[in-house]
Short mmCIF file of C-alpha atoms in Angstrom, two decimals:
data_model
loop_
_atom_site.label_atom_id
_atom_site.label_comp_id
_atom_site.label_asym_id
_atom_site.label_seq_id
_atom_site.Cartn_x
_atom_site.Cartn_y
_atom_site.Cartn_z
CA MET A 1077 0.63 -0.15 -0.16
CA GLU A 1078 1.71 3.44 -0.92
CA ARG A 1079 2.12 5.83 1.92
CA PRO A 1080 -0.84 8.76 1.88
CA GLY A 1081 -0.01 12.26 -0.14
CA THR A 1082 2.08 9.73 -3.10
CA MET A 1083 -0.47 10.49 -5.59
CA MET A 1084 -1.17 14.26 -4.47
CA ALA A 1085 3.16 14.62 -3.98
CA ALA A 1086 3.89 13.34 -7.33
CA GLU A 1087 0.75 15.64 -9.22
CA ILE A 1088 2.80 18.28 -7.69
CA GLY A 1089 5.86 17.06 -9.08
CA GLN A 1090 4.75 16.79 -12.25
CA GLN A 1091 3.46 20.41 -13.06
CA PRO A 1092 7.07 22.06 -14.58
CA ALA A 1093 6.93 19.04 -17.03
CA THR A 1094 3.22 19.43 -17.57
CA TRP A 1095 3.73 23.01 -18.45
CA GLN A 1096 6.10 22.55 -20.96
CA ARG A 1097 4.33 20.56 -22.20
CA ILE A 1098 1.70 22.93 -23.35
CA LEU A 1099 4.44 25.19 -24.53
CA THR A 1100 5.94 23.09 -26.39
CA HIS A 1101 2.40 21.00 -28.19
CA ALA A 1102 -0.41 22.70 -27.07
CA ALA A 1103 0.56 27.29 -27.75
CA THR A 1104 -0.20 26.07 -31.95
CA PRO A 1105 -3.85 24.25 -31.43
CA ILE A 1106 -4.89 27.29 -29.05
CA ARG A 1107 -3.62 29.81 -30.88
CA GLU A 1108 -5.48 28.26 -34.14
CA THR A 1109 -8.72 28.29 -32.12
CA ALA A 1110 -8.67 31.04 -30.62
CA ARG A 1111 -7.81 33.14 -34.13
CA ALA A 1112 -11.63 31.11 -34.82
CA ILE A 1113 -13.24 32.56 -31.54
CA ALA A 1114 -12.19 36.03 -32.58
CA ALA A 1115 -13.37 35.43 -35.91
CA GLN A 1116 -16.77 36.06 -34.70
CA ARG A 1117 -16.16 38.71 -32.25
CA PRO A 1118 -17.91 38.41 -29.15
CA ARG A 1119 -18.95 41.06 -27.15
CA PHE A 1120 -19.87 38.95 -23.60
CA VAL A 1121 -18.28 35.89 -22.09
CA LEU A 1122 -19.85 33.68 -19.37
CA LEU A 1123 -17.49 31.16 -17.77
CA ALA A 1124 -19.46 27.72 -16.25
CA ALA A 1125 -17.32 25.86 -14.14
CA ARG A 1126 -16.83 23.62 -10.73
CA GLY A 1127 -14.84 23.79 -8.20
CA SER A 1128 -10.89 24.19 -8.12
CA SER A 1129 -12.11 25.50 -12.25
CA ASP A 1130 -14.25 27.33 -11.54
CA HIS A 1131 -10.91 29.23 -9.95
CA ALA A 1132 -9.44 28.43 -13.19
CA ALA A 1133 -12.61 30.79 -14.50
CA LEU A 1134 -12.36 33.53 -11.87
CA TYR A 1135 -8.59 34.03 -13.65
CA ALA A 1136 -9.75 33.60 -17.36
CA LYS A 1137 -11.96 36.30 -15.60
CA TYR A 1138 -9.17 38.92 -14.82
CA LEU A 1139 -7.23 38.80 -18.01
CA LEU A 1140 -10.72 38.77 -20.31
CA GLU A 1141 -11.50 42.02 -18.17
CA VAL A 1142 -7.82 43.35 -18.03
CA ASP A 1143 -6.24 42.23 -21.12
CA HIS A 1144 -9.39 43.04 -23.66
CA GLY A 1145 -12.19 44.95 -22.16
CA LEU A 1146 -14.14 42.31 -22.44
CA PRO A 1147 -17.05 41.58 -19.69
CA CYS A 1148 -16.90 38.78 -18.40
CA GLY A 1149 -19.54 37.18 -15.66
CA LEU A 1150 -19.12 33.55 -13.83
CA SER A 1151 -22.42 31.89 -14.87
CA SER A 1152 -25.05 30.40 -12.33
CA MET A 1153 -25.74 27.10 -14.59
CA SER A 1154 -28.49 26.03 -12.29
CA THR A 1155 -30.98 28.55 -13.87
CA VAL A 1156 -30.49 26.35 -16.98
CA THR A 1157 -30.62 23.17 -15.31
CA ALA A 1158 -33.06 23.75 -12.47
CA TYR A 1159 -35.01 26.72 -13.44
CA GLY A 1160 -35.03 25.71 -17.43
CA SER A 1161 -34.75 30.02 -18.03
CA ARG A 1162 -33.51 30.20 -21.48
CA PRO A 1163 -30.67 32.95 -22.01
CA ARG A 1164 -30.74 34.46 -25.07
CA LEU A 1165 -26.46 34.98 -26.38
CA ASP A 1166 -25.66 35.93 -29.67
CA GLY A 1167 -22.72 37.43 -29.98
CA VAL A 1168 -21.72 35.75 -26.45
CA LEU A 1169 -18.47 33.64 -26.14
CA VAL A 1170 -19.71 30.37 -23.97
CA ILE A 1171 -15.79 29.40 -22.26
CA VAL A 1172 -16.40 26.15 -19.88
CA ILE A 1173 -13.99 24.62 -17.98
CA SER A 1174 -13.63 21.38 -16.51
CA GLN A 1175 -10.68 19.21 -15.33
CA SER A 1176 -12.89 15.66 -16.03
CA GLY A 1177 -15.46 16.81 -18.18
CA GLY A 1178 -18.15 14.75 -16.72
CA SER A 1179 -20.47 16.81 -15.06
CA PRO A 1180 -24.05 16.95 -16.23
CA ASP A 1181 -24.48 20.55 -15.10
CA LEU A 1182 -21.41 21.53 -17.56
CA ILE A 1183 -22.68 19.75 -20.66
CA ALA A 1184 -25.84 21.05 -19.93
CA SER A 1185 -25.51 24.55 -20.09
CA ALA A 1186 -23.15 23.88 -22.33
CA LEU A 1187 -25.96 22.40 -24.68
CA ALA A 1188 -27.77 24.75 -23.67
CA ALA A 1189 -25.74 27.94 -24.32
CA ARG A 1190 -25.04 26.51 -28.22
CA ALA A 1191 -28.65 26.57 -29.11
CA ALA A 1192 -29.08 29.91 -27.54
CA GLY A 1193 -26.54 30.89 -30.08
CA ALA A 1194 -23.12 31.14 -27.69
CA VAL A 1195 -20.02 30.61 -29.64
CA THR A 1196 -18.62 28.06 -27.04
CA LEU A 1197 -15.16 26.50 -25.73
CA ALA A 1198 -14.38 23.98 -23.51
CA VAL A 1199 -11.79 23.59 -21.97
CA THR A 1200 -10.69 20.41 -20.46
CA ASN A 1201 -8.34 17.79 -18.92
CA ASN A 1202 -10.14 15.34 -21.34
CA PRO A 1203 -10.56 15.86 -24.71
CA ASP A 1204 -12.70 13.16 -25.26
CA SER A 1205 -15.14 13.59 -22.36
CA GLY A 1206 -19.39 14.67 -23.31
CA LEU A 1207 -18.21 18.68 -22.33
CA ALA A 1208 -15.98 18.25 -25.72
CA ALA A 1209 -17.89 16.60 -27.25
CA VAL A 1210 -20.56 19.26 -27.43
CA CYS A 1211 -18.95 22.27 -27.42
CA GLU A 1212 -17.98 24.00 -31.01
CA HIS A 1213 -14.86 24.35 -30.19
CA ARG A 1214 -12.23 22.99 -27.37
CA ILE A 1215 -8.59 22.98 -25.77
CA ASP A 1216 -7.01 20.16 -24.47
CA VAL A 1217 -4.96 20.48 -21.25
CA LEU A 1218 -2.85 17.66 -21.43
CA ALA A 1219 -1.81 18.02 -17.66
CA GLY A 1220 -2.55 14.02 -18.69
CA PRO A 1221 -4.33 11.31 -15.83
CA GLU A 1222 -4.67 12.77 -12.63
CA LYS A 1223 -5.39 9.91 -9.94
CA ALA A 1224 -5.65 12.03 -6.36
CA LEU A 1225 -8.78 13.53 -5.65
CA PRO A 1226 -7.32 17.25 -5.20
CA ALA A 1227 -6.32 18.79 -8.35
CA THR A 1228 -3.10 20.10 -8.95
CA LYS A 1229 -1.18 19.95 -12.44
CA SER A 1230 -4.53 19.50 -14.24
CA TYR A 1231 -5.51 23.37 -12.40
CA THR A 1232 -2.17 24.92 -12.95
CA ALA A 1233 -2.21 23.61 -16.63
CA SER A 1234 -5.79 25.46 -17.14
CA LEU A 1235 -4.16 28.46 -16.40
CA LEU A 1236 -1.69 28.66 -18.50
CA ALA A 1237 -3.94 26.90 -21.67
CA LEU A 1238 -6.33 29.92 -20.36
CA TYR A 1239 -3.35 32.46 -20.23
CA LEU A 1240 -2.69 31.21 -23.82
CA PHE A 1241 -5.69 31.25 -25.46
CA SER A 1242 -5.86 35.08 -23.60
CA GLU A 1243 -2.31 36.37 -25.72
CA ALA A 1244 -3.97 34.20 -28.64
CA LEU A 1245 -7.10 36.38 -29.00
CA ARG A 1246 -5.27 39.41 -29.15
CA GLU A 1247 -2.60 38.77 -32.09
CA ALA A 1248 -0.02 37.45 -29.43
CA ASP A 1249 2.45 34.82 -29.05
CA GLY A 1250 2.74 33.81 -25.31
CA VAL A 1251 4.88 31.35 -25.06
CA PRO A 1252 8.12 33.93 -24.63
CA ALA A 1253 6.73 35.15 -21.03
CA ALA A 1254 5.57 31.92 -20.33
CA ARG A 1255 8.97 29.81 -21.44
CA GLY A 1256 10.90 30.14 -18.19
CA LEU A 1257 7.93 28.99 -15.65
CA PRO A 1258 8.53 25.48 -15.72
CA ALA A 1259 12.25 25.45 -14.48
CA LEU A 1260 11.00 28.50 -11.29
CA ALA A 1261 8.22 25.72 -10.84
CA GLU A 1262 10.95 23.20 -9.92
CA GLU A 1263 13.22 25.73 -7.80
CA VAL A 1264 9.70 26.53 -5.93
CA LEU A 1265 9.14 22.64 -5.64
CA ALA A 1266 12.51 21.86 -4.69
CA ARG A 1267 12.20 24.42 -1.20
CA ARG A 1268 9.58 21.59 0.44
CA ASP A 1269 11.83 21.70 4.06
CA GLU A 1270 10.16 25.40 3.91
CA VAL A 1271 6.85 24.50 3.08
CA ARG A 1272 6.80 21.91 6.17
CA THR A 1273 7.91 24.56 8.55
CA LEU A 1274 5.43 26.82 7.50
CA ALA A 1275 2.57 23.49 7.91
CA ALA A 1276 3.81 22.85 11.60
CA ARG A 1277 2.66 26.16 12.43
CA TYR A 1278 -0.79 25.59 10.60
CA ARG A 1279 -1.24 21.60 12.21
CA PHE A 1280 -3.74 22.77 14.93
CA ALA A 1281 -5.44 25.25 13.26
CA GLU A 1282 -8.95 25.31 12.93
CA ARG A 1283 -9.47 27.74 10.90
CA MET A 1284 -8.02 30.06 8.52
CA VAL A 1285 -8.19 33.11 6.34
CA VAL A 1286 -6.83 33.59 2.95
CA THR A 1287 -6.61 36.77 1.28
CA SER A 1288 -5.35 39.00 -2.28
CA ARG A 1289 -6.55 41.27 -4.76
CA GLY A 1290 -5.96 41.50 -8.59
CA PHE A 1291 -4.74 38.72 -9.86
CA GLY A 1292 -4.03 36.89 -7.03
CA TYR A 1293 -7.72 36.85 -5.49
CA PRO A 1294 -7.67 32.82 -7.91
CA THR A 1295 -5.47 31.85 -5.48
CA ALA A 1296 -6.01 32.62 -2.80
CA ARG A 1297 -9.91 31.44 -3.85
CA GLU A 1298 -8.00 27.87 -5.06
CA ALA A 1299 -5.62 27.77 -1.75
CA ALA A 1300 -8.46 27.98 1.00
CA PHE A 1301 -10.40 25.52 -1.74
CA LYS A 1302 -7.11 23.08 -1.26
CA LEU A 1303 -6.77 23.09 2.70
CA MET A 1304 -9.89 22.80 3.10
CA GLU A 1305 -10.33 20.12 0.67
CA THR A 1306 -7.78 18.18 2.49
CA THR A 1307 -6.60 19.01 5.56
CA TYR A 1308 -10.72 19.38 6.64
CA ILE A 1309 -9.86 23.41 8.37
CA ALA A 1310 -12.21 25.94 7.10
CA ALA A 1311 -10.27 28.72 5.66
CA LEU A 1312 -12.24 31.36 3.71
CA ALA A 1313 -10.91 33.05 0.78
CA TYR A 1314 -11.73 36.46 1.14
CA SER A 1315 -10.81 40.01 -2.05
CA GLY A 1316 -8.51 42.26 0.80
CA ALA A 1317 -11.17 44.26 -0.82
CA ASP A 1318 -14.07 42.64 1.00
CA LEU A 1319 -11.87 41.59 4.17
CA LEU A 1320 -12.48 45.28 5.24
CA HIS A 1321 -15.76 45.41 4.62
CA GLY A 1322 -16.62 43.04 8.11
CA PRO A 1323 -14.36 40.00 8.08
CA LEU A 1324 -11.65 41.73 9.65
CA ALA A 1325 -13.99 42.22 12.42
CA MET A 1326 -13.45 38.79 13.24
CA VAL A 1327 -9.04 38.33 12.92
CA ASP A 1328 -7.05 38.97 15.97
CA ASN A 1329 -3.62 37.63 17.69
CA ILE A 1330 -4.28 34.29 17.23
CA PHE A 1331 -6.36 34.01 13.80
CA PRO A 1332 -3.71 32.57 11.11
CA VAL A 1333 -3.56 34.89 7.58
CA ILE A 1334 -2.40 33.93 4.37
CA ALA A 1335 -1.53 36.91 2.17
CA VAL A 1336 -1.14 36.19 -1.88
CA VAL A 1337 1.01 38.78 -2.26
CA PRO A 1338 1.14 39.99 -6.44
CA ASP A 1339 4.15 41.59 -7.89
CA GLY A 1340 2.61 44.94 -9.33
CA ARG A 1341 -0.90 46.28 -9.37
CA GLY A 1342 -2.48 43.77 -7.11
CA GLY A 1343 -0.02 43.26 -4.39
CA GLU A 1344 -0.54 47.71 -4.51
CA ALA A 1345 -3.46 47.56 -3.90
CA LEU A 1346 -3.19 45.01 -0.78
CA GLN A 1347 -1.12 46.85 0.94
CA PRO A 1348 -3.57 49.01 2.88
CA VAL A 1349 -5.34 46.15 4.17
CA LEU A 1350 -1.53 43.67 4.84
CA ASP A 1351 -1.41 47.16 7.06
CA ARG A 1352 -4.58 46.77 8.31
CA LEU A 1353 -3.59 42.66 8.98
CA ARG A 1354 -0.79 43.55 11.39
CA GLY A 1355 -2.23 46.91 13.57
CA ARG A 1356 -5.15 43.99 14.36
CA GLY A 1357 -1.75 41.70 15.40
CA ALA A 1358 -2.82 38.98 12.66
CA ASP A 1359 -0.09 35.34 12.20
CA LEU A 1360 0.34 36.49 8.63
CA CYS A 1361 1.92 34.66 6.23
CA VAL A 1362 2.83 36.36 2.95
CA ILE A 1363 3.45 34.08 -0.28
CA GLY A 1364 4.79 36.72 -3.15
CA SER A 1365 8.29 38.22 -3.87
CA ARG A 1366 11.13 38.42 -1.93
CA ALA A 1367 10.86 41.96 -1.06
CA ARG A 1368 6.98 40.64 0.21
CA VAL A 1369 8.15 38.46 2.92
CA ALA A 1370 10.87 40.15 3.75
CA ALA A 1371 8.44 43.07 5.60
CA ALA A 1372 6.45 40.36 6.48
CA THR A 1373 6.90 37.87 9.47
CA SER A 1374 6.90 34.46 7.97
CA GLY A 1375 6.58 33.76 4.49
CA PHE A 1376 7.21 32.38 0.98
CA ALA A 1377 9.35 34.27 -0.90
CA LEU A 1378 8.51 33.07 -4.37
CA PRO A 1379 11.74 33.30 -8.13
CA GLY A 1380 11.65 34.64 -10.77
CA ASP A 1381 11.16 39.26 -10.39
CA GLY A 1382 10.11 40.51 -13.48
CA VAL A 1383 7.61 37.41 -14.46
CA PRO A 1384 4.62 39.12 -15.27
CA GLU A 1385 1.69 39.39 -12.92
CA ALA A 1386 -0.69 37.67 -15.17
CA LEU A 1387 1.49 34.72 -15.46
CA GLN A 1388 2.75 34.72 -11.37
CA PRO A 1389 -0.53 32.40 -10.09
CA LEU A 1390 0.85 29.77 -12.29
CA LEU A 1391 3.93 30.08 -9.23
CA GLU A 1392 1.76 31.17 -6.32
CA ILE A 1393 -0.53 28.47 -5.95
CA LEU A 1394 2.26 25.59 -5.87
CA PRO A 1395 4.02 26.22 -2.47
CA LEU A 1396 0.69 26.53 -0.83
CA GLN A 1397 -0.48 23.42 -2.70
CA LEU A 1398 2.72 21.00 -0.92
CA LEU A 1399 1.86 23.60 2.23
CA ALA A 1400 -2.00 22.12 1.74
CA HIS A 1401 -0.58 18.28 1.04
CA GLU A 1402 2.01 18.68 4.25
CA VAL A 1403 -0.18 19.76 6.83
CA THR A 1404 -2.55 17.24 5.46
CA ILE A 1405 0.44 14.52 6.38
CA ALA A 1406 1.00 16.55 10.09
CA ARG A 1407 -2.87 15.91 10.59
CA GLY A 1408 -2.41 12.19 10.36
CA GLN A 1409 -4.97 12.83 7.06
CA ASP A 1410 -4.84 10.81 3.20
CA PRO A 1411 -4.42 13.76 0.98
CA ASP A 1412 -4.63 11.02 -1.59
CA ALA A 1413 -8.69 10.02 -0.86
CA PRO A 1414 -10.12 13.42 1.47
CA ARG A 1415 -13.27 11.77 2.44
CA ALA A 1416 -16.70 12.02 1.29
CA LEU A 1417 -14.83 13.43 -2.55
CA ALA A 1418 -15.01 12.10 -5.65
CA LYS A 1419 -12.93 12.73 -8.70
CA VAL A 1420 -15.54 13.67 -11.16
CA THR A 1421 -18.26 15.34 -9.08
CA GLU A 1422 -21.56 14.39 -10.88
CA THR A 1423 -23.73 18.18 -10.18
CA HIS A 1424 -27.09 18.52 -12.08
#
């Protein structure tokens, strides 16, 4: 019998090779897909996803709104699947993101969107899935089989595929900016001992907050999700702006807070939040650049000064995936198979 966490650890470690595979083999098909969609001139984007893929969808929302000025929304799929509404989607691009491509509500939403006149794009780790079959366009994120229940490599593969798609949509080549990421990921993953030190602080935690702004916010959401599904800690994710609108009141000097601090405008926008958290005496851990971490009590400094802010989420999530794995092991649980979960979640 394998030791607990063996599969999740292996799949976390496969991410540099996965990213390299995308850059080498997927960039051209993604560019062709983007060119075909751009020719249809979408005026609005709807994103549909569940679980970790929902955080990839939020990342895509930032990409498309910041870089393209395209208004984006996160789809409420139950309006179609439970309430039977029939939206009017002429001129709308609907992007459905799913690791497995097998959830009935995602497939039903894609079918309804296509029938309503939308341009549909499936972003999935299973090109033979039902979702890929019903969408007009598809992107295979090439992560390969993922056996551990928590999504790790399929999540970051989706981010990289969406970045390349967004760049290609504006007739740019995203590969040069992303080319150094696999080597930087190797550097992060080689520092597991640093993460174990952080994990010792959170072994007995019952609750925590993960916060960020801008491109870092999807990372905060995914990190909290990963901590909850593996460690069973009640980890709440907030935009830094939302944290100041009330939830800050629950933070005190024994309350753990993880702040994902991008190197760029998102990090600048988060600075007042960090100041308030320090004023509350929060147990603050910073994930970000060396300069950001140097000003904090504890944290994990990411390599690669000069990585575009839009690509930093791929690196930001790596130490947090490791943290979820290490805290889970320290608590005597198996991160490969969290209780009550299945690999393909069939929501309706």
